[in-house]
Coordinates of C-alpha atoms in Angstrom, one line a residue:
Chain Q
M11 CA 246.9 245.9 110.0
M12 CA 246.3 243.3 112.4
Y13 CA 248.2 240.3 112.6
N14 CA 245.9 237.6 112.9
F15 CA 247.6 234.6 113.4
A16 CA 245.0 231.9 114.5
I17 CA 244.1 229.3 111.9
D18 CA 240.2 230.1 112.0
P19 CA 239.0 233.1 112.5
L20 CA 237.2 231.4 115.3
L21 CA 239.6 231.1 117.8
T22 CA 240.9 234.7 117.8
G23 CA 240.0 236.3 121.4
K24 CA 239.0 234.1 124.5
V25 CA 238.5 230.8 123.5
L26 CA 234.6 229.9 124.7
W27 CA 232.7 226.4 124.4
T28 CA 230.9 227.6 121.3
P29 CA 233.9 227.7 119.0
L30 CA 235.6 224.9 120.5
L31 CA 232.7 222.5 120.0
I32 CA 232.6 224.0 116.5
V33 CA 236.6 222.7 116.2
L34 CA 235.8 219.5 117.3
L35 CA 232.6 218.9 115.3
K36 CA 235.0 219.7 112.4
V37 CA 237.0 217.4 112.9
V38 CA 235.1 214.9 113.7
V39 CA 233.4 215.8 110.0
V40 CA 236.5 216.2 108.0
F41 CA 237.7 212.5 109.3
A42 CA 234.3 210.8 108.5
V43 CA 234.3 212.8 105.0
G44 CA 237.7 211.6 104.5
L45 CA 236.8 207.8 105.2
V46 CA 233.6 207.7 103.1
A47 CA 234.8 209.1 100.1
T48 CA 238.3 207.1 100.3
M49 CA 236.0 203.8 100.5
L50 CA 233.5 205.4 97.5
M51 CA 237.0 205.8 95.6
V52 CA 238.0 201.9 96.4
W53 CA 234.5 200.9 94.6
F54 CA 234.6 204.1 91.8
E55 CA 238.1 203.0 91.0
R56 CA 237.0 199.3 90.6
K57 CA 233.6 200.1 89.0
V58 CA 235.1 202.6 86.2
I59 CA 238.1 199.9 85.6
A60 CA 236.0 197.3 84.8
G61 CA 233.6 199.1 82.7
M62 CA 236.9 200.4 81.0
Q63 CA 237.9 196.3 80.8
N64 CA 234.7 195.1 79.4
R65 CA 234.0 193.8 83.1
I66 CA 231.4 194.3 85.3
G67 CA 233.3 194.6 88.5
P68 CA 232.2 194.7 92.3
N69 CA 228.2 193.9 91.9
K70 CA 227.3 192.0 95.1
A71 CA 227.7 193.7 98.2
G72 CA 224.9 196.5 98.1
P73 CA 223.4 198.3 95.0
F74 CA 226.0 198.4 92.2
G75 CA 228.5 197.0 94.8
I76 CA 228.8 199.9 96.8
L77 CA 229.5 198.4 99.7
Q78 CA 232.4 196.4 98.9
T79 CA 235.2 198.2 100.3
L80 CA 232.9 198.1 103.7
A81 CA 233.0 194.2 102.9
D82 CA 236.6 194.2 102.3
G83 CA 237.4 196.2 105.3
I84 CA 235.2 193.8 107.5
K85 CA 237.3 190.6 106.2
L86 CA 240.7 192.5 106.3
F87 CA 239.9 193.2 109.9
F88 CA 238.8 189.9 111.1
K89 CA 242.1 188.3 109.1
E90 CA 245.0 186.7 111.2
D91 CA 247.8 189.3 112.2
L92 CA 251.1 188.7 110.5
I93 CA 254.4 189.5 112.1
P94 CA 257.3 188.4 110.1
E95 CA 260.1 186.6 112.3
R96 CA 262.7 188.7 110.7
S97 CA 261.2 191.7 111.5
D98 CA 262.0 194.8 113.3
R99 CA 258.8 194.6 115.4
F100 CA 258.0 198.2 116.4
V101 CA 258.6 199.8 113.1
F102 CA 256.8 197.1 111.5
K103 CA 253.8 198.0 113.7
L104 CA 254.6 201.8 113.3
A105 CA 255.0 202.1 109.7
P106 CA 251.2 201.5 108.7
Y107 CA 250.1 204.9 110.9
L108 CA 253.1 206.7 109.3
A109 CA 251.3 206.5 106.1
F110 CA 247.7 206.7 107.3
V111 CA 247.9 209.9 109.6
P112 CA 249.3 212.0 106.5
A113 CA 247.1 211.2 104.4
F114 CA 244.4 212.5 106.7
L115 CA 246.0 215.9 107.7
T116 CA 246.6 217.1 104.3
F117 CA 242.5 217.2 104.0
A118 CA 242.6 219.4 107.0
I119 CA 243.9 222.5 105.3
I120 CA 241.7 221.5 101.7
P121 CA 238.6 224.8 101.5
L122 CA 235.6 222.0 101.8
G123 CA 232.9 224.6 100.9
G124 CA 231.8 228.2 101.4
D125 CA 230.6 231.2 99.7
F126 CA 233.4 232.7 98.1
R127 CA 231.5 235.2 95.6
G128 CA 231.6 239.3 96.2
D129 CA 233.5 240.1 99.2
N130 CA 232.5 236.9 101.3
D131 CA 235.7 235.4 101.5
G132 CA 234.8 232.0 102.4
L133 CA 233.4 233.0 105.8
V134 CA 230.3 231.1 106.8
T135 CA 228.3 231.5 110.1
W136 CA 227.8 228.6 112.1
F137 CA 225.9 229.3 115.5
G138 CA 226.3 232.8 115.9
Q139 CA 230.0 232.1 115.1
Q140 CA 232.5 233.3 112.2
T141 CA 234.5 230.6 110.3
R142 CA 235.6 228.8 107.6
V143 CA 234.2 224.9 105.9
Q144 CA 237.5 223.7 106.5
L145 CA 239.0 222.6 109.3
A146 CA 242.3 224.4 109.7
D147 CA 243.7 227.5 107.5
P148 CA 247.2 228.5 108.1
P149 CA 248.6 231.2 106.9
I150 CA 251.1 229.0 105.4
G151 CA 248.7 226.1 104.0
I152 CA 250.1 225.1 101.1
L153 CA 253.0 224.7 102.9
F154 CA 251.8 222.4 105.5
A155 CA 250.1 219.9 102.4
L156 CA 254.5 220.1 100.6
A157 CA 255.4 219.1 104.2
I158 CA 252.9 216.5 105.0
S159 CA 253.5 214.7 101.8
S160 CA 257.6 214.4 102.4
I161 CA 256.6 212.8 105.3
A162 CA 254.2 210.4 103.8
I163 CA 257.4 208.9 102.2
Y164 CA 258.2 207.6 105.9
G165 CA 255.6 205.2 106.2
I166 CA 256.6 203.7 102.6
M167 CA 259.8 203.5 103.5
L168 CA 260.3 201.9 107.1
A169 CA 257.2 199.6 105.9
G170 CA 260.0 198.1 103.3
W171 CA 263.0 198.2 105.6
S172 CA 261.2 196.5 108.4
S173 CA 259.7 193.9 106.6
G174 CA 263.3 192.2 106.6
S175 CA 262.4 191.1 103.3
K176 CA 264.4 192.2 100.1
Y177 CA 261.4 192.3 97.8
P178 CA 259.7 195.1 100.4
L179 CA 263.2 196.8 100.7
L180 CA 263.6 196.8 97.1
G181 CA 259.9 198.7 96.8
S182 CA 260.5 200.9 99.3
V183 CA 264.0 202.9 98.3
R184 CA 262.4 202.5 94.6
A185 CA 259.3 204.6 96.3
S186 CA 261.9 207.4 98.5
A187 CA 263.6 207.8 95.3
Q188 CA 261.0 208.3 93.0
M189 CA 259.1 210.7 95.8
V190 CA 262.0 212.8 96.7
S191 CA 262.8 213.3 93.2
Y192 CA 259.1 214.2 91.8
E193 CA 259.1 216.5 95.2
A194 CA 261.1 219.1 93.6
A195 CA 258.8 219.8 90.5
L196 CA 255.5 219.3 93.2
G197 CA 256.8 221.8 95.0
L198 CA 258.1 224.5 92.2
S199 CA 255.0 224.1 90.2
V200 CA 253.3 225.1 93.3
A201 CA 255.8 227.8 93.9
A202 CA 254.3 229.4 90.5
V203 CA 250.8 229.5 92.0
V204 CA 251.8 230.6 94.9
L205 CA 253.5 233.5 92.9
V206 CA 250.5 234.3 91.0
S207 CA 248.4 234.3 94.2
G208 CA 250.6 236.3 96.2
T209 CA 249.3 234.0 99.5
L210 CA 250.3 230.7 101.0
S211 CA 246.7 230.2 102.6
T212 CA 244.2 227.7 100.8
S213 CA 241.4 229.7 101.0
G214 CA 243.6 233.2 100.2
I215 CA 244.3 231.0 96.8
V216 CA 240.4 229.8 96.2
A217 CA 239.7 233.6 97.2
R218 CA 241.6 235.1 94.1
Q219 CA 240.1 232.4 91.6
S220 CA 236.8 234.2 91.1
S221 CA 236.1 233.7 87.4
L222 CA 236.7 231.1 85.2
G223 CA 239.7 233.7 83.8
N224 CA 241.1 233.8 86.9
W225 CA 241.5 230.1 87.6
N226 CA 245.3 229.8 88.6
V227 CA 245.1 227.2 85.5
I228 CA 245.2 229.9 82.8
V229 CA 246.9 232.6 84.9
T230 CA 249.4 230.6 85.6
G231 CA 249.8 229.4 81.8
I232 CA 248.5 225.4 82.0
V233 CA 252.3 224.0 82.2
P234 CA 252.2 224.3 86.0
F235 CA 249.1 222.2 86.1
F236 CA 250.1 219.7 83.8
I237 CA 253.4 219.3 85.9
F238 CA 251.8 219.4 89.3
M239 CA 249.3 216.7 87.5
I240 CA 252.2 214.4 86.1
A241 CA 254.4 215.1 89.7
A242 CA 251.2 214.1 91.9
T243 CA 250.8 211.3 90.1
A244 CA 254.3 210.5 91.0
E245 CA 254.1 211.0 94.5
L246 CA 251.1 209.2 94.6
N247 CA 253.2 205.6 93.3
R248 CA 249.9 205.6 91.0
P249 CA 250.5 204.1 87.3
P250 CA 252.0 204.7 85.4
F251 CA 254.6 205.6 87.9
D252 CA 253.6 202.1 90.2
L253 CA 257.3 201.3 89.5
V254 CA 256.8 200.8 94.0
E255 CA 254.7 198.1 93.8
A256 CA 255.4 196.1 90.4
E257 CA 253.5 192.9 90.9
Q258 CA 255.6 191.3 88.1
E259 CA 259.2 192.2 89.7
L260 CA 258.4 193.0 93.1
V261 CA 255.5 190.7 94.6
G262 CA 253.6 193.5 96.0
G263 CA 256.6 196.1 96.7
F264 CA 257.1 197.7 100.1
N265 CA 253.6 195.9 101.5
T266 CA 254.3 192.4 100.7
E267 CA 254.4 191.2 104.2
Y268 CA 251.5 193.1 105.4
A269 CA 248.3 191.7 106.3
S270 CA 245.0 192.1 107.8
L271 CA 244.3 195.8 109.3
R272 CA 247.9 196.7 108.8
F273 CA 247.4 196.3 105.1
A274 CA 244.1 197.9 105.4
L275 CA 245.7 200.9 106.8
F276 CA 248.5 201.1 103.6
Y277 CA 245.3 200.5 101.2
L278 CA 242.8 203.2 102.5
A279 CA 246.4 205.8 102.8
E280 CA 247.3 204.8 99.6
F281 CA 243.4 205.8 98.2
M282 CA 242.6 208.6 100.6
N283 CA 246.0 210.4 99.1
T284 CA 244.5 210.1 95.8
V285 CA 241.3 211.8 97.0
T286 CA 243.5 214.4 99.1
M287 CA 245.6 215.0 96.0
S288 CA 242.7 216.0 93.2
A289 CA 241.2 218.0 96.5
L290 CA 244.7 219.5 96.3
I291 CA 244.7 220.1 92.7
V292 CA 241.3 221.8 92.6
T293 CA 242.0 224.2 94.9
L294 CA 245.3 225.2 93.4
F295 CA 244.4 225.3 89.6
F296 CA 240.6 225.2 89.3
G297 CA 239.1 227.0 92.1
G298 CA 238.2 225.0 94.7
P299 CA 234.4 225.5 96.0
Q300 CA 234.0 228.8 93.4
P301 CA 231.3 228.0 90.8
I302 CA 232.2 228.3 86.9
S303 CA 231.8 231.8 86.3
V304 CA 232.6 233.5 83.0
G305 CA 233.0 237.7 83.5
S306 CA 229.3 238.6 84.8
L307 CA 227.6 235.0 84.5
T308 CA 227.8 232.4 87.1
V309 CA 226.3 228.9 86.9
D310 CA 224.3 228.9 89.5
I311 CA 222.5 225.9 91.2
P312 CA 219.5 226.9 92.4
I313 CA 217.8 226.4 95.8
I314 CA 220.8 225.4 97.6
G315 CA 222.5 227.9 99.8
N316 CA 225.4 229.7 98.6
A317 CA 227.8 227.7 101.1
F318 CA 227.0 224.6 100.4
E319 CA 226.9 225.2 96.7
G320 CA 230.3 225.4 97.2
T321 CA 230.6 221.8 98.6
I322 CA 228.9 220.6 95.7
W323 CA 230.9 222.3 93.2
L324 CA 234.1 220.9 95.0
L325 CA 232.6 218.0 94.6
L326 CA 232.2 218.0 91.2
K327 CA 235.5 218.8 90.2
V328 CA 237.1 216.6 92.3
L329 CA 235.3 213.9 90.6
V330 CA 236.5 214.9 87.2
F331 CA 240.0 214.2 88.8
L332 CA 239.7 211.0 90.0
Y333 CA 237.9 209.5 87.2
I334 CA 241.2 211.0 85.1
Y335 CA 243.2 208.9 87.9
V336 CA 241.4 206.1 87.3
W337 CA 241.8 206.3 83.4
F338 CA 245.5 206.7 83.9
R339 CA 245.6 203.0 86.2
A340 CA 243.0 201.6 83.3
T341 CA 245.2 203.0 80.0
L342 CA 249.1 204.0 81.1
P343 CA 251.3 200.6 80.4
R344 CA 254.0 201.5 83.6
F345 CA 257.5 203.5 83.0
R346 CA 260.8 201.9 83.3
Y347 CA 263.1 203.4 86.1
D348 CA 265.6 204.9 84.0
Q349 CA 262.4 206.7 81.9
L350 CA 261.1 207.3 85.3
M351 CA 264.1 209.0 86.6
D352 CA 265.3 211.0 83.5
L353 CA 261.2 212.4 83.3
G354 CA 261.7 214.0 86.9
W355 CA 265.3 215.2 86.3
K356 CA 265.8 216.1 83.0
V357 CA 262.5 217.3 82.1
L358 CA 260.2 218.4 84.8
I359 CA 262.4 220.0 87.0
P360 CA 264.3 222.3 84.3
A361 CA 260.3 222.8 82.9
S362 CA 258.7 223.8 86.1
L363 CA 261.8 226.2 87.4
G364 CA 262.1 227.6 83.6
W365 CA 258.2 228.3 83.9
F366 CA 258.4 229.5 87.2
I367 CA 261.4 232.0 86.3
L368 CA 259.4 233.4 83.0
L369 CA 256.2 234.1 85.4
A370 CA 258.8 235.9 87.9
A371 CA 260.7 238.1 85.2
Q372 CA 257.1 239.1 83.8
R373 CA 256.1 239.5 87.8
V374 CA 259.0 241.9 88.1
G375 CA 258.5 243.8 84.6
Q376 CA 254.8 244.4 85.5
D377 CA 256.2 246.1 88.6
A378 CA 258.9 248.2 87.0
G379 CA 256.8 249.0 84.1
W380 CA 258.7 247.3 81.2
D381 CA 256.9 246.2 78.2
R382 CA 255.7 242.8 78.4
Y383 CA 256.3 241.0 75.1
V384 CA 260.3 242.3 75.6
V385 CA 260.5 240.9 78.9
T386 CA 258.8 237.4 77.9
I387 CA 261.0 237.2 75.0
A388 CA 264.0 238.2 76.5
T389 CA 263.7 235.4 79.7
V390 CA 262.5 233.1 77.0
L391 CA 265.7 233.6 74.9
I392 CA 267.9 233.2 78.3
L393 CA 265.8 230.3 79.4
L394 CA 266.5 228.5 76.0
V395 CA 270.4 229.6 76.2
C396 CA 270.6 228.0 79.5
Y397 CA 268.8 224.6 78.4
S398 CA 271.0 224.1 75.1
L399 CA 273.9 223.8 78.1
L400 CA 272.0 222.2 80.2
A401 CA 271.8 219.7 77.0
L402 CA 274.9 220.0 76.1
A403 CA 276.2 219.0 79.9
Q404 CA 273.9 215.9 79.5
R405 CA 275.4 215.0 75.8
T406 CA 278.9 215.2 77.1
S407 CA 278.1 212.9 80.1
E408 CA 276.1 210.4 78.2
N409 CA 279.3 210.3 75.5
E410 CA 281.8 209.6 78.2
R411 CA 279.8 207.3 80.0
K412 CA 279.3 205.3 76.7
R413 CA 283.0 205.4 76.0
D414 CA 283.8 204.0 79.6
G415 CA 280.9 201.2 78.9
V416 CA 278.6 202.2 81.9
M417 CA 275.5 201.0 81.2
F418 CA 273.2 202.9 83.7
Chain O
M5 CA 261.5 232.5 133.9
F6 CA 261.1 230.9 137.2
S7 CA 258.6 232.9 138.9
A8 CA 254.8 233.0 138.3
E9 CA 255.2 233.0 134.3
L10 CA 256.6 229.7 134.8
L11 CA 252.9 228.1 134.2
I12 CA 251.7 229.7 131.4
A13 CA 250.6 226.9 128.6
Q14 CA 253.6 227.9 126.5
N15 CA 255.9 227.2 129.1
I16 CA 254.8 223.7 130.2
G17 CA 254.7 222.9 126.2
F18 CA 258.2 223.8 126.1
F19 CA 259.6 221.7 129.0
I20 CA 257.4 218.7 127.4
I21 CA 259.0 218.9 124.2
A22 CA 262.2 219.5 125.7
A23 CA 262.1 216.6 127.7
V24 CA 261.2 214.2 124.5
M25 CA 264.1 216.2 122.5
V26 CA 266.9 215.5 124.8
V27 CA 265.8 211.9 125.5
G28 CA 265.5 211.8 121.2
A29 CA 269.2 212.9 121.5
L30 CA 270.5 210.7 123.7
R31 CA 268.6 207.6 122.0
V32 CA 270.3 208.6 119.0
V33 CA 273.9 208.0 119.9
T34 CA 273.1 205.2 122.4
T35 CA 270.8 203.1 120.0
S36 CA 272.4 200.4 118.4
N37 CA 270.4 200.2 115.2
V38 CA 271.5 202.8 112.3
V39 CA 267.7 203.2 110.8
H40 CA 266.5 203.3 114.7
A41 CA 269.1 206.4 115.5
A42 CA 267.7 208.1 112.1
L43 CA 264.4 207.6 113.5
W44 CA 265.4 209.3 116.9
L45 CA 267.2 212.1 115.0
V46 CA 263.7 212.6 113.5
V47 CA 261.7 212.8 117.2
V48 CA 264.4 215.6 117.7
L49 CA 263.8 218.0 114.5
A50 CA 260.6 217.5 115.0
G51 CA 260.8 218.6 118.3
A52 CA 262.7 221.4 117.3
A53 CA 259.9 222.3 114.8
A54 CA 257.2 221.8 117.8
Q55 CA 259.1 224.6 119.4
Y56 CA 259.0 226.9 116.4
I57 CA 254.9 226.7 116.7
L58 CA 255.2 227.7 119.9
L59 CA 257.3 230.4 119.3
A60 CA 254.5 231.6 116.5
A61 CA 257.3 231.0 114.0
E62 CA 255.4 228.7 111.7
F63 CA 257.1 229.1 108.6
V64 CA 259.9 228.4 110.1
A65 CA 258.3 224.9 112.1
V66 CA 257.0 223.8 108.2
T67 CA 260.7 224.8 106.8
Q68 CA 262.4 222.7 109.0
V69 CA 259.9 219.7 108.7
L70 CA 260.0 220.1 104.6
V71 CA 264.0 220.2 104.9
Y72 CA 264.9 218.6 107.5
I73 CA 262.2 215.6 108.1
G74 CA 261.1 215.8 104.2
A75 CA 264.3 215.9 102.2
V76 CA 268.0 215.4 104.9
M77 CA 266.5 212.8 106.8
V78 CA 264.5 211.0 103.8
L79 CA 268.1 210.5 101.7
F80 CA 270.2 209.7 104.7
L81 CA 267.9 207.0 105.3
F82 CA 267.9 206.1 101.9
G83 CA 271.0 205.8 101.8
T84 CA 271.6 203.8 104.5
M85 CA 269.0 201.3 103.3
L86 CA 271.0 201.0 99.8
T87 CA 274.1 200.1 101.9
R88 CA 273.9 198.5 105.4
A89 CA 270.6 199.1 107.2
R90 CA 270.3 195.7 109.0
I91 CA 267.9 194.8 111.3
G92 CA 268.5 194.4 114.7
A93 CA 271.4 195.5 117.1
E94 CA 275.0 196.0 115.5
S95 CA 278.1 196.1 117.9
D96 CA 280.4 197.5 115.8
L97 CA 278.5 201.0 115.5
N98 CA 280.3 203.1 118.2
N99 CA 283.6 204.2 117.2
K100 CA 286.1 204.4 119.9
N101 CA 287.0 207.7 119.5
W102 CA 283.9 208.9 121.1
F103 CA 284.8 210.9 124.0
V104 CA 286.7 213.0 121.8
G105 CA 283.6 213.6 120.4
L106 CA 282.0 214.6 124.0
G107 CA 284.4 217.5 124.2
V108 CA 283.7 219.0 121.0
A109 CA 279.6 219.0 121.8
L110 CA 280.8 220.6 125.1
A111 CA 283.1 222.7 123.3
L112 CA 280.3 224.0 121.2
L113 CA 277.8 224.2 123.8
V114 CA 279.8 226.1 125.6
A115 CA 280.6 228.6 122.6
M116 CA 276.9 228.9 121.4
L117 CA 275.9 229.8 125.0
I118 CA 278.6 232.4 125.0
A119 CA 277.4 233.9 121.4
L120 CA 273.5 234.0 122.8
R121 CA 274.5 235.9 125.9
D122 CA 276.5 238.2 124.2
G123 CA 274.0 238.4 121.4
F124 CA 271.1 238.8 123.7
G125 CA 272.1 239.7 127.1
A126 CA 268.7 240.0 129.4
E127 CA 266.9 241.6 126.3
K128 CA 263.3 240.7 126.3
L129 CA 261.0 240.6 122.9
P130 CA 258.4 243.6 123.9
A131 CA 254.9 241.6 124.9
D132 CA 252.3 243.7 121.9
D133 CA 255.2 243.1 119.5
P134 CA 253.8 242.1 116.5
L135 CA 254.8 238.4 115.6
V136 CA 256.3 237.5 112.8
S137 CA 254.6 237.2 109.2
T138 CA 255.8 234.7 106.1
Q139 CA 256.1 237.7 104.7
T140 CA 257.9 240.2 106.9
L141 CA 260.4 237.3 107.2
S142 CA 261.1 236.9 103.1
D143 CA 261.7 240.8 103.0
Q144 CA 263.9 240.1 106.0
I145 CA 265.8 237.3 103.8
F146 CA 266.1 239.1 100.4
G147 CA 266.5 242.7 101.6
P148 CA 269.3 243.2 104.3
Y149 CA 270.6 239.4 104.4
L150 CA 270.4 239.4 100.8
L151 CA 274.2 238.8 100.6
P152 CA 274.8 236.3 103.4
F153 CA 271.6 234.1 102.0
W154 CA 273.7 234.5 98.3
A155 CA 277.3 233.3 99.9
L156 CA 275.4 230.2 101.6
S157 CA 273.5 229.3 98.5
F158 CA 276.9 229.5 97.0
V159 CA 278.6 227.4 99.3
L160 CA 275.9 224.2 99.2
L161 CA 276.2 224.6 95.4
A162 CA 280.0 223.8 95.9
A163 CA 279.2 221.3 98.1
V164 CA 277.1 220.0 95.3
I165 CA 279.3 219.8 92.9
G166 CA 282.0 218.7 95.3
A167 CA 280.0 215.2 95.8
I168 CA 279.5 215.0 92.0
V169 CA 282.8 215.1 90.8
L170 CA 283.8 212.8 93.7
A171 CA 281.1 210.1 93.1
R172 CA 281.0 210.2 89.4
R173 CA 283.8 209.9 86.6
D174 CA 282.3 211.7 83.8

């Protein structure tokens, strides 16, 4: 087997001008698509929430108010640039970029299209060169996404600290605690996907979800998907987990002291992250650019070429999740802080770990030729014993805390 | 190493990143603000990750980012922010026994150099060696090195339990 370490089939062998230009073009296109998607997402969210609250929403700038974000952006661009006197000036200026850049980086590893049917493996031919409709396809793709999402914490944390003010500091302390707590559950549910796919590369994960029955949401048994969805919402600091910017308690949270372009960067990063996270969910669990197909029956969009059709499928699937995120925001009340931590540590992490062990046990049983049901039942029994031990430990510590009169 | 091979792109990259890391490491101990020191440490750790990428060990690089930058340093900053992270310079940041640390650091450096020299000497990686993939790496960790790996995780577990016992009464 040849070890192929290039992040793109383009870059194997000698580097020539055409591949280099294609890569540059892809960078520009991915950046532009990211920006436009974010712009439309802001409008989409405001419009849908308005609809759910019986309001009209933005309707002045452009048709259906679709240019509202652009107008807001221009306004923010021309506003006065404020830096609080008691802030740490360098870190204060750095923080928005630390939030903004990771938001875009994750977008680089998401397969944005391509034909994964048959033996095509998502490769397309552009200008006589084989490549993927994806900026980079490193063999460790999904780990890259996790690493970037753990770096994204820095922007929020440093923004709060460098503002030199109490509310932003509280907001950022909350944010970092929340994001660190939910990252474990996020990573464990991704591990379940990696276990069934047998690869870390995003295009490899997509390629293995060829029909509806092969989608990871079904193969991994739906639980990792729900855990990922909840943990992702918490990572994004979106409602119902938006304690980071709980207006009633913290003014605006970590970005209270920010204004003008720097605030716009935070705002953009937040919505960009929502788009990227939805695309990541689709990639991991819903087949990415794969069309919906059951058995030999494939829903095919006529006229359009198969490679571009992948992009349309991805767009449709991502839109569903964007709508769900807006729906969360419009309908769910905010969690209390202790509820948030209880959910993360006492429910999601044990659940995702238990489910991961169950999947792994089944895999081992399959390899060793054991009876599937016996393996499943035995694992579930062992996990139940473990969970009751955990519950017992929690009960004991809670009772002792009550006895000592500690409130938290 | 100091011949015509010096001008290979990887070598140039190595020296640039190494210079950034050295400057970062010096600033960690000379800066007068705890949070700035932590951020300089992030620069050093990120430089190490970049060096791993130069060695085509991307799995190790991403793990470095995930574990050290994404978890350890975040928790470190979180802790300092909760307790004492003031903005601006702090005067009492330097311990007056800092030169003892210098001696320990030098001793460690010498020990590591000797270990590296004894372990590898003038050995060179074969030029046509297939690069280590994630799969071979995991086969190594969960195969011949399983026992040390377990021992290491038990040490970490003991540390975690110790921390909980020290910090909480219940």
